[in-house]
Amino acid sequence: MKRLKQHVIWGQRGSFILAATGSAVGLGNIWKFPYITGENGGGAFVLMYLLCILLIGIPIMMAEILMGRRARANPIIATAELCEAAGASKLWTGIGWMGALAGLVILSFYTVIAGWTLEYIVAAVSGEFTGLTGEASKQLFDGLLADPGKMLQWHTLFTLMTVVILALGVTRGLESSVRVMMPLLFVLLLVLLGYAAVEGEFATSLRFMFSFNPQDISWESALVAMGHSFFTLSLGMGAIMAYGAYMPSNQSVSRTVLYVALLDTLVALVAGVAIFALVFATPGISPGSGPGLMFVTLPVAFGNMSAGLVFGAIFFVMVMLAAWTSTISLLEPGVAYLNERFGFNRVAASILLGVVAWAMGLGSVWSFNDWSAKQFLWGKSYFDTMDFIATNIMLPLGGVLIALFVGWKLRDHHILHELASESPRLVRWWRPVLKFISPVAVLVVLINGIFPVLRAVFVE
Ligand code: PHE
C-alpha cells in the first residue's frame, strides 16, 4: 500500500508507556470494573480477571506493539505491508480496517458516557451532591438521561476535546497531552485513595475485593472477566498498534507491556477499593448496583461525607481525564491512516472522523430517551447494539486475528528482529501462548458472546 507520509517517533522516555496506559485506563477501569466486580461476587472475579490479563492480554498486546513498530505505520498500512512481507493473503488486512472501524464505533458511544462525567463535574462543583439521598440521586441521573439536549451538548464537547488533541499532532497533541494528563490522573487517584482510607470502610472494601469464595466462580463470570480484559487493555482494534508505531526501537516490548498491564490493573484495583470503601461507609446502598454505581451510588456517598463536594469533583475530573486519554487512542488509527495514505493534514483528518463518530453517537444519545423504545439488533437499544458489536464481536475477533497473524504468519526474522533485546526465555514462552492459548481463549469468549444472542433469535 502506498504511503505519502513517513512516521514520527516519540522522543521522550516513557511517552509510549504513558500513552498506552492512557489508552488502557479509562471508563473500563473506573466505571465498569468496579461494578462488574460487584455484580460477580468480588475476589473470585478479580482472580479470573488477573488470569485473563496474563494469558490473553499480555501476549496479544506484545503482538500488537510488534506489528506497529515493525511497520512504523498506522494499523491499516501496517497490516497491509506486513502481509506482503510475510507472503500472507491480503484478507489479513481486515485486521487494520476492522480496527479503525471499531475505533469509530466505540468512540461514538464512549463520548456519550464520558460526557456524563462532565455533567457530574459541574453537579459536584455546584453543590448538588450535598446531603443527597439515594432517591434524589437516582432522579438526578434519570433527569440527565431524559434530557437529549443536555446529553448531546456533553457528547459534542467530549468529541471536540478528542478532535483538538488529535489535530495538534502526534508530538504536540498526543505525546504532550499524555505527559500532562497521566501523571495528574495518578496523583488524583492517590488523593482519592487517601480520602477513602480516612472516610471510608477501607477494611470492608479490601475484604470484599480480595476475599476468595470458590462458589462465586461461574462460567458466566469467567466470560465477563475475559471480555473485560480485552476492553480494558484497548486490544484488538489497533489503538496499541498505532501507538507502537511511535515507540522507539531500542525500548523493550515485553517490559513495556508489563508496565502498561500492571498500571492498568493497579488503577482498576485502586479505583475499585476506593469506590467500595466509600460505598460501604454509606448506609443503605449496595456494591452490586450495576452501571449506576458510579453515577447514582457514589454521589450519595460523597454527598454525605465531610469535604465530599471537593473530593466528588476530584473524582469526576479524574474519570474525565482517564476517558479523554482513551478517546484519543480510539480515533488515532483512522486519523493516522488518512494522513499517511492520502496526505490529509491532521486537522482535516481529525475533524472528518470526529464528525463521523459524533453522528454515529447521536443514536446513543437518543437511545436513553427519544429512542428508548426502539430496538435494533435482537431487541437491544441502539447504544447496547453498538457496544455489543464493538466490544463483544469486533475486539475479540480482531484479537484472535492479531494473535493468529503474528503467531503463525509473520516470519521468524520479522519477529526476532523486533524482539532482539528481549529475554530469549520469554520469547520462547510467548510464541506458543500466542499461537494456541490466547486464540482459543478468545474464541471461547467470542462464541459465548454471540451464542446466547443467536440462540435467542433462532431457538426461542
Ligand atoms: N481501554 C479503554 C477503557 O478501559 C477503552 C478502549 C477500548 C480504548 C479499546 C481504546 C480501545 O476504558
PDB file of N, CA, C and O in Angstrom, residues 145-210:
ATOM      1  N   LEU A 145     -30.489  11.499  31.788  1.00  0.00           N
ATOM      2  CA  LEU A 145     -30.778  10.577  30.684  1.00  0.00           C
ATOM      3  C   LEU A 145     -32.002  11.008  29.883  1.00  0.00           C
ATOM      4  O   LEU A 145     -32.084  10.759  28.682  1.00  0.00           O
ATOM      5  N   ALA A 146     -32.939  11.650  30.570  1.00  0.00           N
ATOM      6  CA  ALA A 146     -34.183  12.024  29.895  1.00  0.00           C
ATOM      7  C   ALA A 146     -34.039  13.315  29.095  1.00  0.00           C
ATOM      8  O   ALA A 146     -34.982  13.754  28.453  1.00  0.00           O
ATOM      9  N   ASP A 147     -32.870  13.921  29.146  1.00  0.00           N
ATOM     10  CA  ASP A 147     -32.681  15.229  28.510  1.00  0.00           C
ATOM     11  C   ASP A 147     -31.710  15.129  27.327  1.00  0.00           C
ATOM     12  O   ASP A 147     -30.499  15.308  27.471  1.00  0.00           O
ATOM     13  N   PRO A 148     -32.239  14.836  26.127  1.00  0.00           N
ATOM     14  CA  PRO A 148     -31.335  14.613  24.982  1.00  0.00           C
ATOM     15  C   PRO A 148     -30.496  15.850  24.661  1.00  0.00           C
ATOM     16  O   PRO A 148     -29.344  15.719  24.228  1.00  0.00           O
ATOM     17  N   GLY A 149     -31.042  17.024  24.877  1.00  0.00           N
ATOM     18  CA  GLY A 149     -30.311  18.248  24.555  1.00  0.00           C
ATOM     19  C   GLY A 149     -29.035  18.357  25.387  1.00  0.00           C
ATOM     20  O   GLY A 149     -27.945  18.625  24.871  1.00  0.00           O
ATOM     21  N   LYS A 150     -29.190  18.092  26.674  1.00  0.00           N
ATOM     22  CA  LYS A 150     -28.049  18.180  27.573  1.00  0.00           C
ATOM     23  C   LYS A 150     -27.010  17.102  27.232  1.00  0.00           C
ATOM     24  O   LYS A 150     -25.816  17.363  27.174  1.00  0.00           O
ATOM     25  N   MET A 151     -27.495  15.898  26.997  1.00  0.00           N
ATOM     26  CA  MET A 151     -26.558  14.818  26.682  1.00  0.00           C
ATOM     27  C   MET A 151     -25.832  15.090  25.377  1.00  0.00           C
ATOM     28  O   MET A 151     -24.642  14.815  25.228  1.00  0.00           O
ATOM     29  N   LEU A 152     -26.565  15.675  24.432  1.00  0.00           N
ATOM     30  CA  LEU A 152     -25.966  15.994  23.134  1.00  0.00           C
ATOM     31  C   LEU A 152     -24.858  17.026  23.305  1.00  0.00           C
ATOM     32  O   LEU A 152     -23.781  16.929  22.701  1.00  0.00           O
ATOM     33  N   GLN A 153     -25.126  17.997  24.159  1.00  0.00           N
ATOM     34  CA  GLN A 153     -24.142  19.049  24.403  1.00  0.00           C
ATOM     35  C   GLN A 153     -22.841  18.442  24.962  1.00  0.00           C
ATOM     36  O   GLN A 153     -21.747  18.743  24.480  1.00  0.00           O
ATOM     37  N   TRP A 154     -22.937  17.537  25.923  1.00  0.00           N
ATOM     38  CA  TRP A 154     -21.729  16.932  26.515  1.00  0.00           C
ATOM     39  C   TRP A 154     -21.041  15.980  25.536  1.00  0.00           C
ATOM     40  O   TRP A 154     -19.823  15.900  25.485  1.00  0.00           O
ATOM     41  N   HIS A 155     -21.847  15.248  24.783  1.00  0.00           N
ATOM     42  CA  HIS A 155     -21.297  14.331  23.769  1.00  0.00           C
ATOM     43  C   HIS A 155     -20.498  15.131  22.736  1.00  0.00           C
ATOM     44  O   HIS A 155     -19.392  14.767  22.346  1.00  0.00           O
ATOM     45  N   THR A 156     -21.073  16.265  22.323  1.00  0.00           N
ATOM     46  CA  THR A 156     -20.403  17.121  21.350  1.00  0.00           C
ATOM     47  C   THR A 156     -19.102  17.673  21.927  1.00  0.00           C
ATOM     48  O   THR A 156     -18.055  17.651  21.266  1.00  0.00           O
ATOM     49  N   LEU A 157     -19.167  18.137  23.158  1.00  0.00           N
ATOM     50  CA  LEU A 157     -17.982  18.722  23.777  1.00  0.00           C
ATOM     51  C   LEU A 157     -16.865  17.682  23.916  1.00  0.00           C
ATOM     52  O   LEU A 157     -15.697  17.963  23.620  1.00  0.00           O
ATOM     53  N   PHE A 158     -17.227  16.464  24.321  1.00  0.00           N
ATOM     54  CA  PHE A 158     -16.182  15.457  24.503  1.00  0.00           C
ATOM     55  C   PHE A 158     -15.554  15.053  23.163  1.00  0.00           C
ATOM     56  O   PHE A 158     -14.354  14.828  23.060  1.00  0.00           O
ATOM     57  N   THR A 159     -16.394  14.978  22.129  1.00  0.00           N
ATOM     58  CA  THR A 159     -15.860  14.666  20.801  1.00  0.00           C
ATOM     59  C   THR A 159     -14.903  15.770  20.367  1.00  0.00           C
ATOM     60  O   THR A 159     -13.819  15.511  19.831  1.00  0.00           O
ATOM     61  N   LEU A 160     -15.292  17.000  20.628  1.00  0.00           N
ATOM     62  CA  LEU A 160     -14.463  18.145  20.270  1.00  0.00           C
ATOM     63  C   LEU A 160     -13.125  18.111  21.009  1.00  0.00           C
ATOM     64  O   LEU A 160     -12.058  18.356  20.422  1.00  0.00           O
ATOM     65  N   MET A 161     -13.164  17.791  22.287  1.00  0.00           N
ATOM     66  CA  MET A 161     -11.933  17.699  23.082  1.00  0.00           C
ATOM     67  C   MET A 161     -10.982  16.657  22.476  1.00  0.00           C
ATOM     68  O   MET A 161      -9.764  16.842  22.429  1.00  0.00           O
ATOM     69  N   THR A 162     -11.569  15.548  22.005  1.00  0.00           N
ATOM     70  CA  THR A 162     -10.776  14.486  21.388  1.00  0.00           C
ATOM     71  C   THR A 162     -10.150  14.969  20.087  1.00  0.00           C
ATOM     72  O   THR A 162      -8.961  14.757  19.828  1.00  0.00           O
ATOM     73  N   VAL A 163     -10.982  15.624  19.269  1.00  0.00           N
ATOM     74  CA  VAL A 163     -10.525  16.097  17.962  1.00  0.00           C
ATOM     75  C   VAL A 163      -9.373  17.098  18.112  1.00  0.00           C
ATOM     76  O   VAL A 163      -8.392  17.058  17.369  1.00  0.00           O
ATOM     77  N   VAL A 164      -9.490  17.976  19.102  1.00  0.00           N
ATOM     78  CA  VAL A 164      -8.457  19.004  19.290  1.00  0.00           C
ATOM     79  C   VAL A 164      -7.091  18.362  19.533  1.00  0.00           C
ATOM     80  O   VAL A 164      -6.090  18.733  18.906  1.00  0.00           O
ATOM     81  N   ILE A 165      -7.035  17.382  20.418  1.00  0.00           N
ATOM     82  CA  ILE A 165      -5.743  16.742  20.727  1.00  0.00           C
ATOM     83  C   ILE A 165      -5.174  16.059  19.482  1.00  0.00           C
ATOM     84  O   ILE A 165      -3.987  16.178  19.178  1.00  0.00           O
ATOM     85  N   LEU A 166      -6.053  15.358  18.744  1.00  0.00           N
ATOM     86  CA  LEU A 166      -5.568  14.655  17.553  1.00  0.00           C
ATOM     87  C   LEU A 166      -5.089  15.627  16.489  1.00  0.00           C
ATOM     88  O   LEU A 166      -4.093  15.397  15.814  1.00  0.00           O
ATOM     89  N   ALA A 167      -5.816  16.733  16.376  1.00  0.00           N
ATOM     90  CA  ALA A 167      -5.471  17.714  15.355  1.00  0.00           C
ATOM     91  C   ALA A 167      -4.114  18.348  15.647  1.00  0.00           C
ATOM     92  O   ALA A 167      -3.392  18.735  14.733  1.00  0.00           O
ATOM     93  N   LEU A 168      -3.760  18.439  16.912  1.00  0.00           N
ATOM     94  CA  LEU A 168      -2.472  19.045  17.266  1.00  0.00           C
ATOM     95  C   LEU A 168      -1.280  18.171  16.860  1.00  0.00           C
ATOM     96  O   LEU A 168      -0.142  18.618  16.896  1.00  0.00           O
ATOM     97  N   GLY A 169      -1.545  16.912  16.546  1.00  0.00           N
ATOM     98  CA  GLY A 169      -0.470  16.078  16.003  1.00  0.00           C
ATOM     99  C   GLY A 169       0.090  15.065  16.990  1.00  0.00           C
ATOM    100  O   GLY A 169      -0.273  15.043  18.165  1.00  0.00           O
ATOM    101  N   VAL A 170       0.991  14.223  16.453  1.00  0.00           N
ATOM    102  CA  VAL A 170       1.492  13.078  17.214  1.00  0.00           C
ATOM    103  C   VAL A 170       2.370  13.524  18.376  1.00  0.00           C
ATOM    104  O   VAL A 170       2.348  12.946  19.450  1.00  0.00           O
ATOM    105  N   THR A 171       3.154  14.574  18.165  1.00  0.00           N
ATOM    106  CA  THR A 171       4.047  15.030  19.230  1.00  0.00           C
ATOM    107  C   THR A 171       3.381  16.105  20.083  1.00  0.00           C
ATOM    108  O   THR A 171       3.278  15.970  21.296  1.00  0.00           O
ATOM    109  N   ARG A 172       2.886  17.163  19.428  1.00  0.00           N
ATOM    110  CA  ARG A 172       2.321  18.277  20.184  1.00  0.00           C
ATOM    111  C   ARG A 172       0.979  17.925  20.801  1.00  0.00           C
ATOM    112  O   ARG A 172       0.601  18.434  21.854  1.00  0.00           O
ATOM    113  N   GLY A 173       0.233  17.042  20.133  1.00  0.00           N
ATOM    114  CA  GLY A 173      -1.081  16.659  20.650  1.00  0.00           C
ATOM    115  C   GLY A 173      -0.997  15.447  21.567  1.00  0.00           C
ATOM    116  O   GLY A 173      -1.075  15.562  22.783  1.00  0.00           O
ATOM    117  N   LEU A 174      -0.777  14.274  20.952  1.00  0.00           N
ATOM    118  CA  LEU A 174      -0.817  13.033  21.734  1.00  0.00           C
ATOM    119  C   LEU A 174       0.250  12.983  22.815  1.00  0.00           C
ATOM    120  O   LEU A 174      -0.040  12.804  23.996  1.00  0.00           O
ATOM    121  N   GLU A 175       1.508  13.153  22.402  1.00  0.00           N
ATOM    122  CA  GLU A 175       2.600  12.968  23.362  1.00  0.00           C
ATOM    123  C   GLU A 175       2.508  13.989  24.499  1.00  0.00           C
ATOM    124  O   GLU A 175       2.557  13.630  25.675  1.00  0.00           O
ATOM    125  N   SER A 176       2.366  15.272  24.147  1.00  0.00           N
ATOM    126  CA  SER A 176       2.323  16.299  25.200  1.00  0.00           C
ATOM    127  C   SER A 176       1.137  16.096  26.127  1.00  0.00           C
ATOM    128  O   SER A 176       1.263  16.268  27.339  1.00  0.00           O
ATOM    129  N   SER A 177      -0.022  15.746  25.558  1.00  0.00           N
ATOM    130  CA  SER A 177      -1.195  15.654  26.426  1.00  0.00           C
ATOM    131  C   SER A 177      -1.068  14.491  27.402  1.00  0.00           C
ATOM    132  O   SER A 177      -1.380  14.646  28.578  1.00  0.00           O
ATOM    133  N   VAL A 178      -0.582  13.341  26.945  1.00  0.00           N
ATOM    134  CA  VAL A 178      -0.486  12.234  27.912  1.00  0.00           C
ATOM    135  C   VAL A 178       0.591  12.512  28.959  1.00  0.00           C
ATOM    136  O   VAL A 178       0.487  12.063  30.096  1.00  0.00           O
ATOM    137  N   ARG A 179       1.591  13.274  28.586  1.00  0.00           N
ATOM    138  CA  ARG A 179       2.648  13.578  29.566  1.00  0.00           C
ATOM    139  C   ARG A 179       2.141  14.482  30.682  1.00  0.00           C
ATOM    140  O   ARG A 179       2.679  14.494  31.769  1.00  0.00           O
ATOM    141  N   VAL A 180       1.092  15.244  30.402  1.00  0.00           N
ATOM    142  CA  VAL A 180       0.499  16.063  31.458  1.00  0.00           C
ATOM    143  C   VAL A 180      -0.636  15.310  32.160  1.00  0.00           C
ATOM    144  O   VAL A 180      -0.713  15.249  33.387  1.00  0.00           O
ATOM    145  N   MET A 181      -1.517  14.708  31.336  1.00  0.00           N
ATOM    146  CA  MET A 181      -2.745  14.151  31.917  1.00  0.00           C
ATOM    147  C   MET A 181      -2.508  12.897  32.748  1.00  0.00           C
ATOM    148  O   MET A 181      -3.139  12.711  33.781  1.00  0.00           O
ATOM    149  N   MET A 182      -1.594  12.042  32.320  1.00  0.00           N
ATOM    150  CA  MET A 182      -1.431  10.785  33.047  1.00  0.00           C
ATOM    151  C   MET A 182      -0.856  10.973  34.453  1.00  0.00           C
ATOM    152  O   MET A 182      -1.405  10.432  35.412  1.00  0.00           O
ATOM    153  N   PRO A 183       0.228  11.759  34.614  1.00  0.00           N
ATOM    154  CA  PRO A 183       0.701  11.983  35.988  1.00  0.00           C
ATOM    155  C   PRO A 183      -0.384  12.620  36.865  1.00  0.00           C
ATOM    156  O   PRO A 183      -0.572  12.226  38.012  1.00  0.00           O
ATOM    157  N   LEU A 184      -1.143  13.559  36.274  1.00  0.00           N
ATOM    158  CA  LEU A 184      -2.217  14.196  37.028  1.00  0.00           C
ATOM    159  C   LEU A 184      -3.248  13.160  37.477  1.00  0.00           C
ATOM    160  O   LEU A 184      -3.708  13.154  38.624  1.00  0.00           O
ATOM    161  N   LEU A 185      -3.577  12.271  36.553  1.00  0.00           N
ATOM    162  CA  LEU A 185      -4.546  11.219  36.880  1.00  0.00           C
ATOM    163  C   LEU A 185      -4.057  10.359  38.050  1.00  0.00           C
ATOM    164  O   LEU A 185      -4.810  10.049  38.972  1.00  0.00           O
ATOM    165  N   PHE A 186      -2.766  10.001  38.012  1.00  0.00           N
ATOM    166  CA  PHE A 186      -2.232   9.161  39.093  1.00  0.00           C
ATOM    167  C   PHE A 186      -2.281   9.893  40.430  1.00  0.00           C
ATOM    168  O   PHE A 186      -2.622   9.303  41.453  1.00  0.00           O
ATOM    169  N   VAL A 187      -1.952  11.188  40.396  1.00  0.00           N
ATOM    170  CA  VAL A 187      -1.985  11.960  41.651  1.00  0.00           C
ATOM    171  C   VAL A 187      -3.420  12.006  42.198  1.00  0.00           C
ATOM    172  O   VAL A 187      -3.668  11.741  43.375  1.00  0.00           O
ATOM    173  N   LEU A 188      -4.378  12.317  41.311  1.00  0.00           N
ATOM    174  CA  LEU A 188      -5.774  12.399  41.767  1.00  0.00           C
ATOM    175  C   LEU A 188      -6.248  11.062  42.332  1.00  0.00           C
ATOM    176  O   LEU A 188      -6.951  11.006  43.341  1.00  0.00           O
ATOM    177  N   LEU A 189      -5.816   9.973  41.695  1.00  0.00           N
ATOM    178  CA  LEU A 189      -6.227   8.653  42.173  1.00  0.00           C
ATOM    179  C   LEU A 189      -5.679   8.398  43.580  1.00  0.00           C
ATOM    180  O   LEU A 189      -6.382   7.880  44.448  1.00  0.00           O
ATOM    181  N   LEU A 190      -4.426   8.795  43.801  1.00  0.00           N
ATOM    182  CA  LEU A 190      -3.836   8.601  45.127  1.00  0.00           C
ATOM    183  C   LEU A 190      -4.527   9.474  46.175  1.00  0.00           C
ATOM    184  O   LEU A 190      -4.772   9.033  47.305  1.00  0.00           O
ATOM    185  N   VAL A 191      -4.874  10.697  45.772  1.00  0.00           N
ATOM    186  CA  VAL A 191      -5.609  11.572  46.689  1.00  0.00           C
ATOM    187  C   VAL A 191      -6.924  10.899  47.094  1.00  0.00           C
ATOM    188  O   VAL A 191      -7.289  10.851  48.274  1.00  0.00           O
ATOM    189  N   LEU A 192      -7.616  10.327  46.100  1.00  0.00           N
ATOM    190  CA  LEU A 192      -8.893   9.679  46.399  1.00  0.00           C
ATOM    191  C   LEU A 192      -8.716   8.445  47.260  1.00  0.00           C
ATOM    192  O   LEU A 192      -9.534   8.168  48.138  1.00  0.00           O
ATOM    193  N   LEU A 193      -7.646   7.727  47.018  1.00  0.00           N
ATOM    194  CA  LEU A 193      -7.382   6.544  47.830  1.00  0.00           C
ATOM    195  C   LEU A 193      -7.177   6.970  49.287  1.00  0.00           C
ATOM    196  O   LEU A 193      -7.721   6.351  50.210  1.00  0.00           O
ATOM    197  N   GLY A 194      -6.413   8.046  49.477  1.00  0.00           N
ATOM    198  CA  GLY A 194      -6.196   8.576  50.826  1.00  0.00           C
ATOM    199  C   GLY A 194      -7.514   8.987  51.473  1.00  0.00           C
ATOM    200  O   GLY A 194      -7.794   8.655  52.625  1.00  0.00           O
ATOM    201  N   TYR A 195      -8.341   9.667  50.688  1.00  0.00           N
ATOM    202  CA  TYR A 195      -9.641  10.111  51.199  1.00  0.00           C
ATOM    203  C   TYR A 195     -10.499   8.911  51.605  1.00  0.00           C
ATOM    204  O   TYR A 195     -11.102   8.884  52.677  1.00  0.00           O
ATOM    205  N   ALA A 196     -10.501   7.889  50.744  1.00  0.00           N
ATOM    206  CA  ALA A 196     -11.306   6.698  51.036  1.00  0.00           C
ATOM    207  C   ALA A 196     -10.777   5.989  52.275  1.00  0.00           C
ATOM    208  O   ALA A 196     -11.534   5.400  53.045  1.00  0.00           O
ATOM    209  N   ALA A 197      -9.439   6.035  52.473  1.00  0.00           N
ATOM    210  CA  ALA A 197      -8.854   5.374  53.639  1.00  0.00           C
ATOM    211  C   ALA A 197      -9.282   6.088  54.915  1.00  0.00           C
ATOM    212  O   ALA A 197      -9.517   5.462  55.945  1.00  0.00           O
ATOM    213  N   VAL A 198      -9.410   7.416  54.828  1.00  0.00           N
ATOM    214  CA  VAL A 198      -9.794   8.184  56.021  1.00  0.00           C
ATOM    215  C   VAL A 198     -11.305   8.110  56.254  1.00  0.00           C
ATOM    216  O   VAL A 198     -11.776   7.827  57.350  1.00  0.00           O
ATOM    217  N   GLU A 199     -12.071   8.344  55.191  1.00  0.00           N
ATOM    218  CA  GLU A 199     -13.521   8.482  55.336  1.00  0.00           C
ATOM    219  C   GLU A 199     -14.288   7.172  55.177  1.00  0.00           C
ATOM    220  O   GLU A 199     -15.384   7.039  55.689  1.00  0.00           O
ATOM    221  N   GLY A 200     -13.698   6.247  54.424  1.00  0.00           N
ATOM    222  CA  GLY A 200     -14.472   5.077  54.024  1.00  0.00           C
ATOM    223  C   GLY A 200     -14.238   3.854  54.900  1.00  0.00           C
ATOM    224  O   GLY A 200     -13.491   3.887  55.864  1.00  0.00           O
ATOM    225  N   GLU A 201     -14.908   2.778  54.541  1.00  0.00           N
ATOM    226  CA  GLU A 201     -14.736   1.490  55.224  1.00  0.00           C
ATOM    227  C   GLU A 201     -13.679   0.719  54.458  1.00  0.00           C
ATOM    228  O   GLU A 201     -13.982  -0.173  53.677  1.00  0.00           O
ATOM    229  N   PHE A 202     -12.440   1.047  54.702  1.00  0.00           N
ATOM    230  CA  PHE A 202     -11.352   0.508  53.904  1.00  0.00           C
ATOM    231  C   PHE A 202     -11.223  -1.010  54.047  1.00  0.00           C
ATOM    232  O   PHE A 202     -11.098  -1.742  53.083  1.00  0.00           O
ATOM    233  N   ALA A 203     -11.262  -1.464  55.312  1.00  0.00           N
ATOM    234  CA  ALA A 203     -11.052  -2.891  55.569  1.00  0.00           C
ATOM    235  C   ALA A 203     -12.152  -3.732  54.925  1.00  0.00           C
ATOM    236  O   ALA A 203     -11.887  -4.771  54.321  1.00  0.00           O
ATOM    237  N   THR A 204     -13.389  -3.252  55.033  1.00  0.00           N
ATOM    238  CA  THR A 204     -14.506  -3.989  54.433  1.00  0.00           C
ATOM    239  C   THR A 204     -14.320  -4.071  52.921  1.00  0.00           C
ATOM    240  O   THR A 204     -14.571  -5.106  52.301  1.00  0.00           O
ATOM    241  N   SER A 205     -13.872  -2.955  52.355  1.00  0.00           N
ATOM    242  CA  SER A 205     -13.676  -2.914  50.915  1.00  0.00           C
ATOM    243  C   SER A 205     -12.584  -3.891  50.484  1.00  0.00           C
ATOM    244  O   SER A 205     -12.756  -4.657  49.526  1.00  0.00           O
ATOM    245  N   LEU A 206     -11.466  -3.885  51.210  1.00  0.00           N
ATOM    246  CA  LEU A 206     -10.377  -4.801  50.867  1.00  0.00           C
ATOM    247  C   LEU A 206     -10.848  -6.249  50.969  1.00  0.00           C
ATOM    248  O   LEU A 206     -10.545  -7.079  50.111  1.00  0.00           O
ATOM    249  N   ARG A 207     -11.619  -6.521  52.034  1.00  0.00           N
ATOM    250  CA  ARG A 207     -12.112  -7.889  52.214  1.00  0.00           C
ATOM    251  C   ARG A 207     -13.008  -8.270  51.038  1.00  0.00           C
ATOM    252  O   ARG A 207     -12.933  -9.359  50.500  1.00  0.00           O
ATOM    253  N   PHE A 208     -13.845  -7.330  50.624  1.00  0.00           N
ATOM    254  CA  PHE A 208     -14.765  -7.592  49.519  1.00  0.00           C
ATOM    255  C   PHE A 208     -14.005  -7.839  48.214  1.00  0.00           C
ATOM    256  O   PHE A 208     -14.299  -8.766  47.458  1.00  0.00           O
ATOM    257  N   MET A 209     -12.993  -7.019  47.950  1.00  0.00           N
ATOM    258  CA  MET A 209     -12.258  -7.129  46.682  1.00  0.00           C
ATOM    259  C   MET A 209     -11.365  -8.363  46.631  1.00  0.00           C
ATOM    260  O   MET A 209     -11.107  -8.904  45.565  1.00  0.00           O
ATOM    261  N   PHE A 210     -10.827  -8.758  47.779  1.00  0.00           N
ATOM    262  CA  PHE A 210      -9.802  -9.802  47.717  1.00  0.00           C
ATOM    263  C   PHE A 210     -10.141 -11.103  48.429  1.00  0.00           C
ATOM    264  O   PHE A 210      -9.364 -12.037  48.395  1.00  0.00           O
TER     265      PHE A 210
END
